[in-house]
Tab-separated table of C-alpha atoms in Angstrom:
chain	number	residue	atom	x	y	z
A	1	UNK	CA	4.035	-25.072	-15.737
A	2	UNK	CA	1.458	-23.905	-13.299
A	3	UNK	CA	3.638	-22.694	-10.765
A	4	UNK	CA	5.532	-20.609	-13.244
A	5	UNK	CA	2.510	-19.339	-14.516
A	6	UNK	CA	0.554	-18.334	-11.592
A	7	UNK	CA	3.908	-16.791	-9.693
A	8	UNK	CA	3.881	-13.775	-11.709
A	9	UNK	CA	0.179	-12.859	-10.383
A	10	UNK	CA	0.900	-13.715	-7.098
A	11	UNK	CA	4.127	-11.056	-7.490
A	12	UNK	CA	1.389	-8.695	-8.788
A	13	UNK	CA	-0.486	-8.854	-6.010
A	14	UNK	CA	2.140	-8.607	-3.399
A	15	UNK	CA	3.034	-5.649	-5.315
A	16	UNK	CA	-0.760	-4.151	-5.113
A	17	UNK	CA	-0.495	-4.400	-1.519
A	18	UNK	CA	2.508	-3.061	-1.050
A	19	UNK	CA	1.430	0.150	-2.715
A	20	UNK	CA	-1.621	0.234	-0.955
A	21	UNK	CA	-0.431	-0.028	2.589
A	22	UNK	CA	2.176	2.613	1.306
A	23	UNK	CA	-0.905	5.179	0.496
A	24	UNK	CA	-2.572	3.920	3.481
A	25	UNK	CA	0.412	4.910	5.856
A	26	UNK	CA	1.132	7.998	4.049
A	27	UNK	CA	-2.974	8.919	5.062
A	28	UNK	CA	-2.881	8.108	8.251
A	29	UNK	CA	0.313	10.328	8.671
A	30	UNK	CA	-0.980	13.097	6.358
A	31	UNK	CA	-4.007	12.763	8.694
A	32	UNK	CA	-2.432	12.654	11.793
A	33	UNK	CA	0.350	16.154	10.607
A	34	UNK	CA	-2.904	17.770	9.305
A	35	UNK	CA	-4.595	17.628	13.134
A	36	UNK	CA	-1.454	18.243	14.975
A	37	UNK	CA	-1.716	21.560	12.719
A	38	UNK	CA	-5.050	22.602	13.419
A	39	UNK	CA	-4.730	21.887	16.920
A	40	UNK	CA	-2.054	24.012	17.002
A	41	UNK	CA	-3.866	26.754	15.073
A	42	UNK	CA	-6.793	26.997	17.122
């Protein structure tokens, strides 16, 4: 009983981390397309 009731946080959390290292990676390449632009501008 445990096991079935603890899985479904433990899939909740693997999907919280998920999302954030999908907002983290769209950052860093937001971050990285937003100086390749100003470099380029200046």
């Amino acid at each position: 009983m445990k096991n079935k009731e603890n899985k479904p946080i433990y899939d909740r959390g693997r999907i919280f981390v998920k999302i954030m290292a999908g907002v983290l990676a769209l950052l860093m390449v937001a971050g990285t397309g937003i100086t390749l632009v100003y470099a380029l501008m200046a």
